[in-house]
Short mmCIF file of C-alpha atoms in Angstrom, two decimals:
data_model
loop_
_atom_site.label_atom_id
_atom_site.label_comp_id
_atom_site.label_asym_id
_atom_site.label_seq_id
_atom_site.Cartn_x
_atom_site.Cartn_y
_atom_site.Cartn_z
CA UNK A 13 -8.69 11.62 -19.50
CA UNK A 14 -6.09 10.04 -21.76
CA UNK A 15 -4.65 8.13 -18.82
CA UNK A 16 -8.06 6.57 -18.21
CA UNK A 17 -8.23 5.53 -21.88
CA UNK A 18 -4.77 3.98 -21.58
CA UNK A 19 -5.75 2.09 -18.45
CA UNK A 20 -8.90 0.86 -20.18
CA UNK A 21 -6.91 -0.37 -23.18
CA UNK A 22 -4.51 -2.22 -20.86
CA UNK A 23 -7.47 -3.87 -19.18
CA UNK A 24 -8.88 -5.05 -22.54
CA UNK A 25 -5.66 -6.93 -23.20
CA UNK A 26 -5.50 -8.42 -19.73
CA UNK A 27 -9.19 -9.37 -19.89
CA UNK A 28 -8.69 -11.24 -23.17
CA UNK A 29 -5.61 -12.97 -21.80
CA UNK A 30 -7.11 -14.01 -18.48
CA UNK A 31 -10.31 -15.07 -20.25
CA UNK A 32 -8.29 -17.38 -22.50
CA UNK A 33 -6.44 -18.81 -19.51
CA UNK A 34 -9.63 -19.40 -17.54
CA UNK A 35 -11.46 -20.90 -20.50
CA UNK A 36 -8.65 -23.27 -21.40
CA UNK A 37 -8.24 -24.27 -17.75
CA UNK A 38 -11.96 -25.13 -17.60
CA UNK A 39 -11.59 -27.22 -20.76
CA UNK A 40 -8.55 -28.94 -19.32
CA UNK A 41 -10.35 -29.72 -16.06
CA UNK A 42 -13.37 -31.07 -17.96
CA UNK A 43 -11.14 -33.34 -20.01
CA UNK A 44 -9.03 -34.48 -17.10
CA UNK A 45 -10.73 -33.89 -13.75
CA UNK A 46 -7.99 -35.66 -11.80
CA UNK A 47 -5.46 -32.94 -12.80
CA UNK A 48 -7.56 -30.16 -11.26
CA UNK A 49 -4.97 -29.21 -8.62
CA UNK A 50 -2.10 -28.77 -11.06
CA UNK A 51 -4.27 -26.94 -13.57
CA UNK A 52 -5.65 -24.58 -10.97
CA UNK A 53 -2.31 -23.51 -9.54
CA UNK A 54 -0.81 -23.03 -13.00
CA UNK A 55 -3.89 -21.09 -14.09
CA UNK A 56 -3.56 -18.70 -11.16
CA UNK A 57 0.16 -18.28 -11.81
CA UNK A 58 -0.32 -17.50 -15.51
CA UNK A 59 -3.23 -15.18 -14.80
CA UNK A 60 -1.06 -13.34 -12.28
CA UNK A 61 1.69 -12.90 -14.87
CA UNK A 62 -0.78 -11.53 -17.45
CA UNK A 63 -2.20 -9.23 -14.80
CA UNK A 64 1.32 -8.02 -14.00
CA UNK A 65 1.81 -6.77 -17.56
CA UNK A 66 -1.55 -5.01 -17.43
CA UNK A 67 -0.69 -3.38 -14.10
CA UNK A 68 2.60 -2.06 -15.47
CA UNK A 69 0.68 -0.49 -18.39
CA UNK A 70 -1.90 1.01 -16.06
CA UNK A 71 0.67 2.54 -13.73
CA UNK A 72 2.64 3.91 -16.68
CA UNK A 73 -0.51 5.41 -18.17
CA UNK A 74 -1.28 7.19 -14.89
CA UNK A 75 2.26 8.48 -14.37
CA UNK A 76 3.08 9.49 -17.92
CA UNK A 77 -0.25 11.28 -18.34
CA UNK A 78 -0.03 15.08 -18.30
CA UNK A 79 -0.95 16.41 -14.80
CA UNK A 80 -4.22 18.38 -14.77
CA UNK A 81 -5.62 16.20 -17.62
CA UNK M 20 15.37 -23.84 11.50
CA UNK M 21 14.33 -21.64 14.37
CA UNK M 22 17.37 -19.45 13.90
CA UNK M 23 16.35 -18.93 10.29
CA UNK M 24 12.79 -18.14 11.23
CA UNK M 25 13.81 -15.49 13.72
CA UNK M 26 16.18 -14.05 11.17
CA UNK M 27 13.47 -13.64 8.54
CA UNK M 28 10.99 -12.14 10.93
CA UNK M 29 13.58 -9.65 12.15
CA UNK M 30 14.44 -8.82 8.54
CA UNK M 31 10.81 -8.24 7.58
CA UNK M 32 10.13 -5.90 10.46
CA UNK M 33 13.37 -3.97 10.31
CA UNK M 34 12.77 -3.46 6.61
CA UNK M 35 9.21 -2.31 7.13
CA UNK M 36 10.10 0.09 9.90
CA UNK M 37 12.84 1.68 7.81
CA UNK M 38 10.63 2.27 4.82
CA UNK M 39 7.35 3.04 6.48
CA UNK M 40 8.24 6.68 7.03
CA UNK M 41 8.68 7.22 3.33
CA UNK M 42 4.93 7.06 2.94
CA UNK M 43 3.13 10.22 2.18
CA UNK M 44 -0.42 11.43 1.95
CA UNK M 45 -1.81 10.48 -1.43
CA UNK M 46 -3.39 13.90 -1.60
CA UNK M 47 -0.14 15.19 -3.09
CA UNK M 48 -0.43 12.88 -6.02
CA UNK M 49 -0.38 15.03 -9.13
CA UNK M 50 -3.21 13.05 -10.67
CA UNK M 51 -5.38 13.56 -7.63
CA UNK M 52 -5.52 17.30 -7.99
CA UNK M 53 -9.20 17.55 -8.61
CA UNK M 54 -9.57 20.73 -6.63
CA UNK M 55 -12.14 23.08 -8.05
CA UNK M 56 -11.24 26.67 -8.64
CA UNK M 57 -13.48 28.97 -6.62
CA UNK M 58 -15.24 30.28 -9.73
CA UNK M 59 -16.35 26.79 -10.77
CA UNK M 60 -17.85 25.98 -7.37
CA UNK M 61 -21.61 26.38 -7.54
CA UNK M 62 -21.73 26.77 -3.76
CA UNK M 63 -21.77 30.56 -3.29
CA UNK M 64 -21.03 30.26 0.40
CA UNK M 65 -17.72 28.48 -0.21
CA UNK M 66 -16.69 31.18 -2.67
CA UNK M 67 -17.46 33.90 -0.12
CA UNK M 68 -15.48 32.10 2.53
CA UNK M 69 -12.35 31.72 0.44
CA UNK M 70 -12.50 35.45 -0.26
CA UNK M 71 -12.61 36.28 3.42
CA UNK M 72 -9.60 34.03 4.16
CA UNK M 73 -7.48 35.92 1.64
CA UNK M 74 -5.30 38.10 3.81
CA UNK M 75 -3.32 41.13 2.80
CA UNK M 76 -4.46 40.95 -0.81
CA UNK M 77 -2.98 37.50 -1.61
CA UNK M 78 -5.10 34.39 -1.97
CA UNK M 79 -4.80 31.81 0.80
CA UNK M 80 -6.77 29.09 -0.96
CA UNK M 81 -9.81 27.21 0.26
CA UNK M 82 -10.57 26.53 3.89
CA UNK M 83 -10.42 22.89 4.95
CA UNK M 84 -13.11 23.25 7.60
CA UNK M 85 -15.52 24.35 4.88
CA UNK M 86 -17.53 21.32 3.73
CA UNK M 87 -18.10 22.60 0.20
CA UNK M 88 -18.99 20.20 -2.57
CA UNK M 89 -18.59 16.47 -1.92
CA UNK M 90 -15.84 14.95 -4.02
CA UNK M 91 -15.97 11.14 -4.07
CA UNK M 92 -12.45 10.72 -5.50
CA UNK M 93 -10.79 12.98 -2.94
CA UNK M 94 -12.78 11.34 -0.16
CA UNK M 95 -11.71 7.84 -1.19
CA UNK M 96 -8.05 8.80 -1.53
CA UNK M 97 -8.10 10.52 1.86
CA UNK M 98 -9.45 7.37 3.52
CA UNK M 99 -6.92 4.96 2.04
CA UNK M 100 -3.92 7.21 2.76
CA UNK M 101 -1.76 6.80 5.82
CA UNK M 102 -2.19 9.15 8.79
CA UNK M 103 -0.39 10.08 12.01
CA UNK M 104 -3.42 9.61 14.27
CA UNK M 105 -6.06 6.89 14.20
CA UNK M 106 -9.54 8.29 13.94
CA UNK M 107 -11.93 6.14 15.98
CA UNK M 108 -15.27 7.92 16.15
CA UNK M 109 -16.40 11.54 16.12
CA UNK M 110 -13.65 13.59 17.72
CA UNK M 111 -12.04 10.57 19.44
CA UNK M 112 -8.57 9.70 18.28
CA UNK M 113 -6.06 7.04 19.23
CA UNK M 114 -2.97 9.14 19.69
CA UNK M 115 0.27 7.78 18.31
CA UNK M 116 3.84 8.82 19.01
CA UNK M 117 5.43 11.29 16.62
CA UNK M 118 9.15 11.09 15.95
CA UNK M 119 10.11 14.03 13.80
CA UNK M 120 13.45 15.28 12.63
CA UNK M 121 14.22 18.54 10.89
CA UNK M 122 17.77 19.36 9.80
CA UNK M 123 18.98 22.35 11.82
CA UNK M 124 16.18 21.98 14.35
CA UNK M 125 16.82 18.49 15.75
CA UNK M 126 14.48 15.79 16.95
CA UNK M 127 10.96 16.44 18.17
CA UNK M 128 9.35 13.67 20.21
CA UNK M 129 5.67 14.11 20.95
CA UNK M 130 2.31 12.47 20.34
CA UNK M 131 -0.54 13.57 18.14
CA UNK M 132 -2.51 14.57 21.26
CA UNK M 133 -0.21 17.62 21.53
CA UNK M 134 -1.91 19.04 18.43
CA UNK M 135 -5.45 18.67 19.88
CA UNK M 136 -6.98 17.21 16.74
CA UNK M 137 -10.68 17.90 16.25
CA UNK M 138 -12.95 17.67 13.22
CA UNK M 139 -11.31 15.97 10.16
CA UNK M 140 -8.06 15.42 12.06
CA UNK M 141 -7.00 19.07 11.95
CA UNK M 142 -4.98 20.17 14.97
CA UNK M 143 -5.97 23.22 17.01
CA UNK M 144 -2.42 24.35 17.64
CA UNK M 145 1.11 24.05 16.35
CA UNK M 146 3.97 22.59 18.36
CA UNK M 147 7.66 23.23 17.71
CA UNK M 148 6.73 24.29 14.20
CA UNK M 149 4.66 21.19 13.38
CA UNK M 150 0.94 21.07 12.72
CA UNK M 151 -1.57 18.30 12.11
CA UNK M 152 -3.56 18.65 8.87
CA UNK M 153 -6.12 15.97 7.98
CA UNK M 154 -4.36 13.63 10.41
CA UNK M 155 -0.99 14.19 8.74
CA UNK M 156 1.92 16.08 10.22
CA UNK M 157 3.21 19.08 8.29
CA UNK M 158 5.75 21.73 9.16
CA UNK M 159 5.51 25.51 9.12
CA UNK M 160 8.00 27.22 6.86
CA UNK M 161 8.05 30.45 8.90
CA UNK M 162 11.14 30.29 11.17
CA UNK M 163 9.56 32.71 13.68
CA UNK M 164 7.05 30.01 14.68
CA UNK M 165 9.52 27.17 15.25
CA UNK M 166 9.43 27.24 19.07
CA UNK M 167 6.49 26.87 21.41
CA UNK M 168 2.81 26.49 20.63
CA UNK M 169 0.61 28.71 18.51
CA UNK M 170 -3.13 28.71 18.05
CA UNK M 171 -4.16 27.67 14.53
CA UNK M 172 -7.59 29.02 13.61
CA UNK M 173 -7.95 27.24 10.27
CA UNK M 174 -6.19 25.39 7.48
CA UNK M 175 -6.48 26.08 3.78
CA UNK M 176 -5.24 24.45 0.62
CA UNK M 177 -4.44 26.01 -2.72
CA UNK M 178 -3.00 24.99 -6.03
CA UNK M 179 0.41 26.46 -6.75
CA UNK M 180 2.89 26.10 -9.56
CA UNK M 181 6.40 25.07 -8.57
CA UNK M 182 9.16 24.25 -11.09
CA UNK M 183 6.57 23.84 -13.81
CA UNK M 184 4.60 21.30 -11.77
CA UNK M 185 1.22 21.93 -10.25
CA UNK M 186 1.11 21.11 -6.58
CA UNK M 187 -1.30 21.44 -3.72
CA UNK M 188 0.05 23.52 -0.89
CA UNK M 189 -1.51 23.57 2.56
CA UNK M 190 -1.53 26.72 4.68
CA UNK M 191 -2.19 27.27 8.36
CA UNK M 192 -3.83 30.47 9.55
CA UNK M 193 -2.02 31.72 12.66
CA UNK M 194 -2.90 35.15 14.13
CA UNK M 195 -4.75 35.90 10.92
CA UNK M 196 -1.68 35.31 8.77
CA UNK M 197 -1.42 32.75 6.03
CA UNK M 198 1.54 30.47 6.86
CA UNK M 199 2.59 27.97 4.14
CA UNK M 200 3.24 24.37 5.23
CA UNK M 201 5.78 21.79 4.13
CA UNK M 202 4.66 18.19 3.61
CA UNK M 203 6.71 15.19 4.72
CA UNK M 204 9.88 14.20 2.95
CA UNK M 205 9.39 11.34 0.53
CA UNK M 206 12.11 9.49 -1.32
CA UNK M 207 10.25 9.17 -4.59
CA UNK M 208 12.23 11.99 -6.21
CA UNK M 209 9.02 13.93 -6.85
CA UNK M 210 7.46 11.25 -9.10
CA UNK M 211 4.41 11.03 -6.89
CA UNK M 212 4.46 14.76 -6.17
CA UNK M 213 6.60 14.51 -3.03
CA UNK M 214 10.32 15.07 -2.66
CA UNK M 215 12.81 16.20 -0.04
CA UNK M 216 11.33 18.92 2.16
CA UNK M 217 12.34 20.50 5.45
CA UNK M 218 11.59 17.55 7.77
CA UNK M 219 11.52 13.77 8.12
CA UNK M 220 8.73 11.84 9.78
CA UNK M 221 9.77 8.60 11.53
CA UNK M 222 6.52 8.40 13.47
CA UNK M 223 4.49 5.34 14.31
CA UNK M 224 1.65 6.04 11.88
CA UNK M 225 -1.67 4.32 11.44
CA UNK M 226 -0.12 1.76 9.09
CA UNK M 227 2.85 1.04 11.35
CA UNK M 228 0.49 0.60 14.29
CA UNK M 229 -1.63 -1.87 12.31
CA UNK M 230 1.48 -3.78 11.20
CA UNK M 231 2.64 -4.12 14.80
CA UNK M 232 -0.85 -5.17 15.87
CA UNK M 233 -1.03 -7.79 13.11
CA UNK M 234 2.43 -9.09 14.02
CA UNK M 235 1.37 -9.41 17.65
CA UNK M 236 -1.87 -11.22 16.75
CA UNK M 237 0.00 -13.60 14.44
CA UNK M 238 2.62 -14.23 17.11
CA UNK M 239 0.00 -15.13 19.72
CA UNK M 240 -2.00 -17.31 17.29
CA UNK M 241 1.01 -19.23 16.08
CA UNK M 242 2.53 -19.64 19.51
CA UNK M 243 -0.65 -21.25 20.77
CA UNK M 244 -0.93 -23.41 17.64
CA UNK M 245 2.71 -24.47 17.89
CA UNK M 246 2.27 -25.35 21.57
CA UNK M 247 -0.75 -27.52 20.85
CA UNK M 248 1.08 -29.08 17.88
CA UNK M 249 3.86 -30.18 20.21
CA UNK M 250 1.39 -31.38 22.85
CA UNK M 251 -0.81 -33.38 20.45
CA UNK M 252 2.04 -34.94 18.51
CA UNK M 253 0.86 -38.28 17.21
CA UNK M 254 -2.76 -37.44 18.03
CA UNK M 255 -5.46 -35.56 16.15
CA UNK M 256 -4.91 -31.75 16.11
CA UNK M 257 -6.97 -29.64 18.50
CA UNK M 258 -8.48 -26.15 18.59
CA UNK M 259 -6.70 -23.34 16.78
CA UNK M 260 -4.17 -25.77 15.39
CA UNK M 261 -6.98 -27.27 13.29
CA UNK M 262 -7.37 -23.95 11.53
CA UNK M 263 -3.72 -22.96 11.05
CA UNK M 264 -2.09 -26.28 10.29
CA UNK M 265 -3.88 -26.86 6.94
CA UNK M 266 -2.77 -23.38 5.81
CA UNK M 267 0.84 -24.07 6.79
CA UNK M 268 0.89 -27.46 5.11
CA UNK M 269 -0.81 -25.94 2.06
CA UNK M 270 2.02 -23.41 1.67
CA UNK M 271 4.57 -26.15 2.23
CA UNK M 272 3.10 -28.82 -0.04
CA UNK M 273 1.42 -26.75 -2.77
CA UNK M 274 3.63 -23.67 -2.93
CA UNK M 275 7.14 -24.32 -1.60
CA UNK M 276 7.79 -27.96 -2.56
CA UNK M 277 6.67 -27.96 -6.22
CA UNK M 278 8.16 -24.54 -7.04
CA UNK M 279 11.43 -24.51 -5.13
CA UNK M 280 12.38 -28.18 -5.15
CA UNK M 281 14.34 -30.24 -2.64
CA UNK M 282 15.93 -27.21 -0.92
CA UNK M 283 12.54 -25.73 0.00
CA UNK M 284 13.03 -25.97 3.78
CA UNK M 285 15.48 -23.09 3.84
CA UNK M 286 12.95 -20.70 2.27
CA UNK M 287 9.80 -21.98 3.97
CA UNK M 288 10.05 -19.60 6.97
CA UNK M 289 10.14 -16.56 4.69
CA UNK M 290 7.26 -17.82 2.55
CA UNK M 291 5.12 -18.60 5.59
CA UNK M 292 5.90 -15.23 7.21
CA UNK M 293 5.10 -13.37 4.00
CA UNK M 294 1.87 -15.31 3.44
CA UNK M 295 0.46 -14.89 6.93
CA UNK M 296 1.64 -11.32 7.31
CA UNK M 297 0.05 -10.24 4.02
CA UNK M 298 -3.08 -12.26 4.74
CA UNK M 299 -3.37 -10.77 8.22
CA UNK M 300 -2.93 -7.22 6.92
CA UNK M 301 -5.40 -7.79 4.08
CA UNK M 302 -8.01 -9.13 6.46
CA UNK M 303 -7.51 -6.47 9.12
CA UNK M 304 -7.74 -3.83 6.39
CA UNK M 305 -11.21 -5.17 5.58
CA UNK M 306 -12.55 -4.20 9.00
CA UNK M 307 -14.07 -0.75 8.46
CA UNK M 308 -13.81 0.45 12.08
CA UNK M 309 -11.11 0.98 14.68
CA UNK M 310 -8.73 -1.97 14.97
CA UNK M 311 -8.75 -2.23 11.20
CA UNK M 312 -9.39 0.71 8.89
CA UNK M 313 -5.74 1.04 7.87
CA UNK M 314 -4.94 0.26 4.27
CA UNK M 315 -1.50 -1.28 4.83
CA UNK M 316 -1.00 -3.66 1.91
CA UNK M 317 -2.56 -0.96 -0.28
CA UNK M 318 0.34 1.31 0.61
CA UNK M 319 3.11 1.13 -1.96
CA UNK M 320 5.93 1.59 0.59
CA UNK M 321 4.90 -1.61 2.37
CA UNK M 322 4.61 -3.66 -0.81
CA UNK M 323 7.95 -2.24 -2.01
CA UNK M 324 9.65 -3.66 1.09
CA UNK M 325 7.94 -7.04 0.76
CA UNK M 326 8.88 -7.32 -2.90
CA UNK M 327 12.41 -6.12 -2.10
CA UNK M 328 12.79 -8.99 0.38
CA UNK M 329 11.80 -11.51 -2.28
CA UNK M 330 14.18 -9.79 -4.70
CA UNK M 331 17.07 -9.89 -2.23
CA UNK M 332 16.45 -13.52 -1.28
CA UNK M 333 16.08 -14.77 -4.85
CA UNK M 334 19.00 -12.73 -6.19
CA UNK M 335 21.42 -13.64 -3.42
CA UNK M 336 20.57 -17.34 -3.46
CA UNK M 337 20.85 -17.52 -7.26
CA UNK M 338 23.41 -20.05 -8.48
CA UNK M 339 25.85 -20.01 -11.38
CA UNK M 340 23.36 -21.76 -13.62
CA UNK M 341 20.83 -18.94 -13.16
CA UNK M 342 23.33 -16.18 -13.92
CA UNK M 343 24.63 -18.06 -16.94
CA UNK M 344 21.14 -18.36 -18.39
CA UNK M 345 20.37 -14.74 -17.58
CA UNK M 346 23.52 -12.99 -18.76
CA UNK M 347 25.22 -15.26 -21.29
CA UNK M 348 22.95 -18.10 -22.29
CA UNK M 349 24.68 -20.92 -24.17
CA UNK M 350 23.80 -21.87 -27.73
CA UNK M 351 22.67 -18.39 -28.84
CA UNK M 352 24.59 -16.16 -31.32
CA UNK M 353 26.59 -13.44 -29.53
CA UNK M 354 24.90 -10.58 -31.45
CA UNK M 355 21.49 -11.76 -30.33
CA UNK M 356 22.69 -12.04 -26.73
CA UNK M 357 24.27 -8.58 -26.56
CA UNK M 358 21.48 -6.64 -28.25
CA UNK M 359 18.31 -8.49 -27.35
CA UNK M 360 18.34 -11.37 -24.91
CA UNK M 361 20.67 -10.17 -22.15
CA UNK M 362 19.09 -6.69 -21.86
CA UNK M 363 15.64 -8.25 -21.71
CA UNK M 364 16.72 -10.76 -19.09
CA UNK M 365 18.42 -8.10 -16.97
CA UNK M 366 15.30 -5.95 -17.20
CA UNK M 367 13.31 -9.02 -16.22
CA UNK M 368 15.27 -9.39 -12.98
CA UNK M 369 13.94 -6.00 -11.86
CA UNK M 370 10.53 -6.28 -13.48
CA UNK M 371 9.69 -9.41 -11.51
CA UNK M 372 9.72 -7.75 -8.07
CA UNK M 373 8.19 -4.62 -9.63
CA UNK M 374 5.10 -6.48 -10.82
CA UNK M 375 5.02 -8.33 -7.50
CA UNK M 376 4.75 -5.08 -5.54
CA UNK M 377 2.34 -3.48 -8.00
CA UNK M 378 -0.01 -6.44 -8.06
CA UNK M 379 -0.55 -6.47 -4.31
CA UNK M 380 -0.72 -2.67 -4.09
CA UNK M 381 -3.09 -2.23 -7.03
CA UNK M 382 -5.45 -5.05 -6.09
CA UNK M 383 -5.92 -3.94 -2.51
CA UNK M 384 -6.09 -0.23 -3.32
CA UNK M 385 -8.55 -0.81 -6.14
CA UNK M 386 -10.82 -2.84 -3.86
CA UNK M 387 -10.77 -0.18 -1.16
CA UNK M 388 -11.46 2.63 -3.66
CA UNK M 389 -14.41 0.72 -5.13
CA UNK M 390 -15.90 0.12 -1.66
CA UNK M 391 -15.41 3.79 -0.72
CA UNK M 392 -16.99 4.89 -4.01
CA UNK M 393 -20.05 2.77 -3.26
CA UNK M 394 -20.28 4.29 0.20
CA UNK M 395 -19.94 7.72 -1.44
CA UNK M 396 -23.14 7.03 -3.41
CA UNK M 397 -25.07 7.89 -0.24
CA UNK M 398 -23.49 11.34 -0.11
CA UNK M 399 -23.74 11.94 -3.85
CA UNK M 400 -27.44 11.06 -4.02
CA UNK M 401 -28.14 12.83 -0.74
CA UNK M 402 -26.31 15.99 -1.91
CA UNK M 403 -24.03 15.87 1.19
CA UNK M 404 -26.88 15.74 3.70
CA UNK M 405 -29.36 18.12 2.01
CA UNK M 406 -31.74 15.50 0.66
CA UNK M 407 -32.94 12.77 3.02
CA UNK M 408 -34.78 10.76 0.34
CA UNK M 409 -31.71 10.88 -1.86
CA UNK M 410 -29.55 9.54 0.98
CA UNK M 411 -31.98 6.67 1.52
CA UNK M 412 -31.96 5.84 -2.21
CA UNK M 413 -28.17 6.00 -2.13
CA UNK M 414 -28.04 3.70 0.89
CA UNK M 415 -30.42 1.24 -0.77
CA UNK M 416 -28.06 1.04 -3.74
CA UNK M 417 -24.87 1.26 -1.71
CA UNK M 418 -25.42 -1.43 0.93
CA UNK M 419 -25.83 -4.46 -1.39
CA UNK M 420 -23.03 -3.23 -3.65
CA UNK M 421 -20.69 -2.70 -0.69
CA UNK M 422 -21.55 -6.13 0.70
CA UNK M 423 -20.83 -7.69 -2.66
CA UNK M 424 -17.48 -5.89 -2.93
CA UNK M 425 -16.55 -6.84 0.62
CA UNK M 426 -17.16 -10.51 -0.15
CA UNK M 427 -15.10 -10.21 -3.30
CA UNK M 428 -12.36 -8.48 -1.31
CA UNK M 429 -12.33 -11.38 1.13
CA UNK M 430 -11.49 -13.65 -1.79
CA UNK M 431 -8.91 -11.15 -3.06
CA UNK M 432 -7.30 -10.97 0.40
CA UNK M 433 -6.58 -14.71 0.31
CA UNK M 434 -5.78 -14.78 -3.40
CA UNK M 435 -3.26 -11.93 -3.27
CA UNK M 436 -1.48 -13.35 -0.23
CA UNK M 437 -1.33 -16.69 -2.03
CA UNK M 438 -0.12 -15.21 -5.33
CA UNK M 439 2.57 -13.17 -3.61
CA UNK M 440 3.86 -16.28 -1.83
CA UNK M 441 3.52 -18.44 -4.93
CA UNK M 442 5.42 -16.01 -7.16
CA UNK M 443 8.10 -15.52 -4.50
CA UNK M 444 8.52 -19.29 -4.45
CA UNK M 445 8.66 -19.42 -8.25
CA UNK M 446 11.32 -16.66 -8.38
CA UNK M 447 13.40 -18.37 -5.71
CA UNK M 448 12.89 -21.69 -7.47
CA UNK M 449 14.16 -20.41 -10.84
CA UNK M 450 17.15 -18.82 -9.11
CA UNK M 451 18.32 -22.02 -7.39
CA UNK M 452 17.30 -24.53 -10.05
CA UNK M 453 20.04 -27.07 -10.78
CA UNK M 454 21.08 -27.55 -14.42
CA UNK M 455 19.40 -30.40 -16.27
CA UNK M 456 21.75 -32.96 -17.71
CA UNK M 457 21.26 -33.11 -21.43
#
């Protein structure tokens, strides 16, 4: 059960982070539509890096959790 | 260029074939032990059955042929795990070669048809001490049964405690005796519940078969596209080339060039191979019936090898500038370097491929588990076939949800292949970046 709570907490952080990235990218595209290609690829890259941190937390929470719990 | 391309392809496949045998059934995962003790099972019939299979006073666990209570989690994990035989429909299997090695016993070459798999992929007999349980090969521990064939009447599983860790042990019932089974050797040091056991499995499994199939399909597609590219040089592209060329130029112009820089041509073959191989496996894994149905990129052994290739390429092509900025960056006090920055940077070298492999693995596995859970709704609402109305209600909820998830997974298949390639290019790019002149 605790591992599920840990995974959920990790997802909260990643959700906030990716939300920020997506929101700012939308703003950037609205301000400067001609830069959409650059913004999109950088957005995906940054979102992937944030997601990576969340995945490490999730995997740790599943492995470190007591068995049987 | 062509020499390089062949080299990368050979490297990818030799790497995959070496590591593929280190896969193991996810059912041994310590977190997946959701087995119910007999007392907690409301199904009286299952409780009676497990009592009758207890021979000579000791408990032999629960029979596998007994349907019992439907467990959505176990069901999902069973379907995404690798297997030795490919289940097509009903009792029809595509039999695959088995290459098994046990120290002290030698090599055993056979196919899964020798085990006569029937319902749920359980074999009807043992051969040279090996049995087929749930489509996975296991080995008998009793040395008296190591030669010849023996009739197996049933398989059971039970929870045992070994070295302070709870594990699931499978048993085969031969001549009314409960014979414990050994699972495959895994090289995870017991982290995922495996470890070194009595035998090694080098077989062509479901995942290996799908990888070979994908490689063959990609080879045929690209050969025809390359041929037409040569033929229509200077003219408008034709046929299949129309579909593949934009993808290739996209990887070259949007991924390799901006992230790697002027030396991108050397790494382009690897990036293209990785992109199309991952994309092909992701897409073939989406097909829920025979040629697909294998969850290859959702298998951590496969993603480990792919990430390891990126790690090897980026680390070995790294220049002096990269190592200087990783190990002993200029303009920073020595105390800060020794205690904080250098350890973090060194950790970062290994964390980069680690997140790369986890991202692909977790995204694909999560998608498959969600789809399987939605399909499981039919069985949960229908109480495993007892209630027809419940099954229909479950299907009504399950079909739109599954369709939605499948569409999302189609996006994820492209996105994850792209992100893997993109991040590989970024890691290679940072490793070979030339110093800026200040």
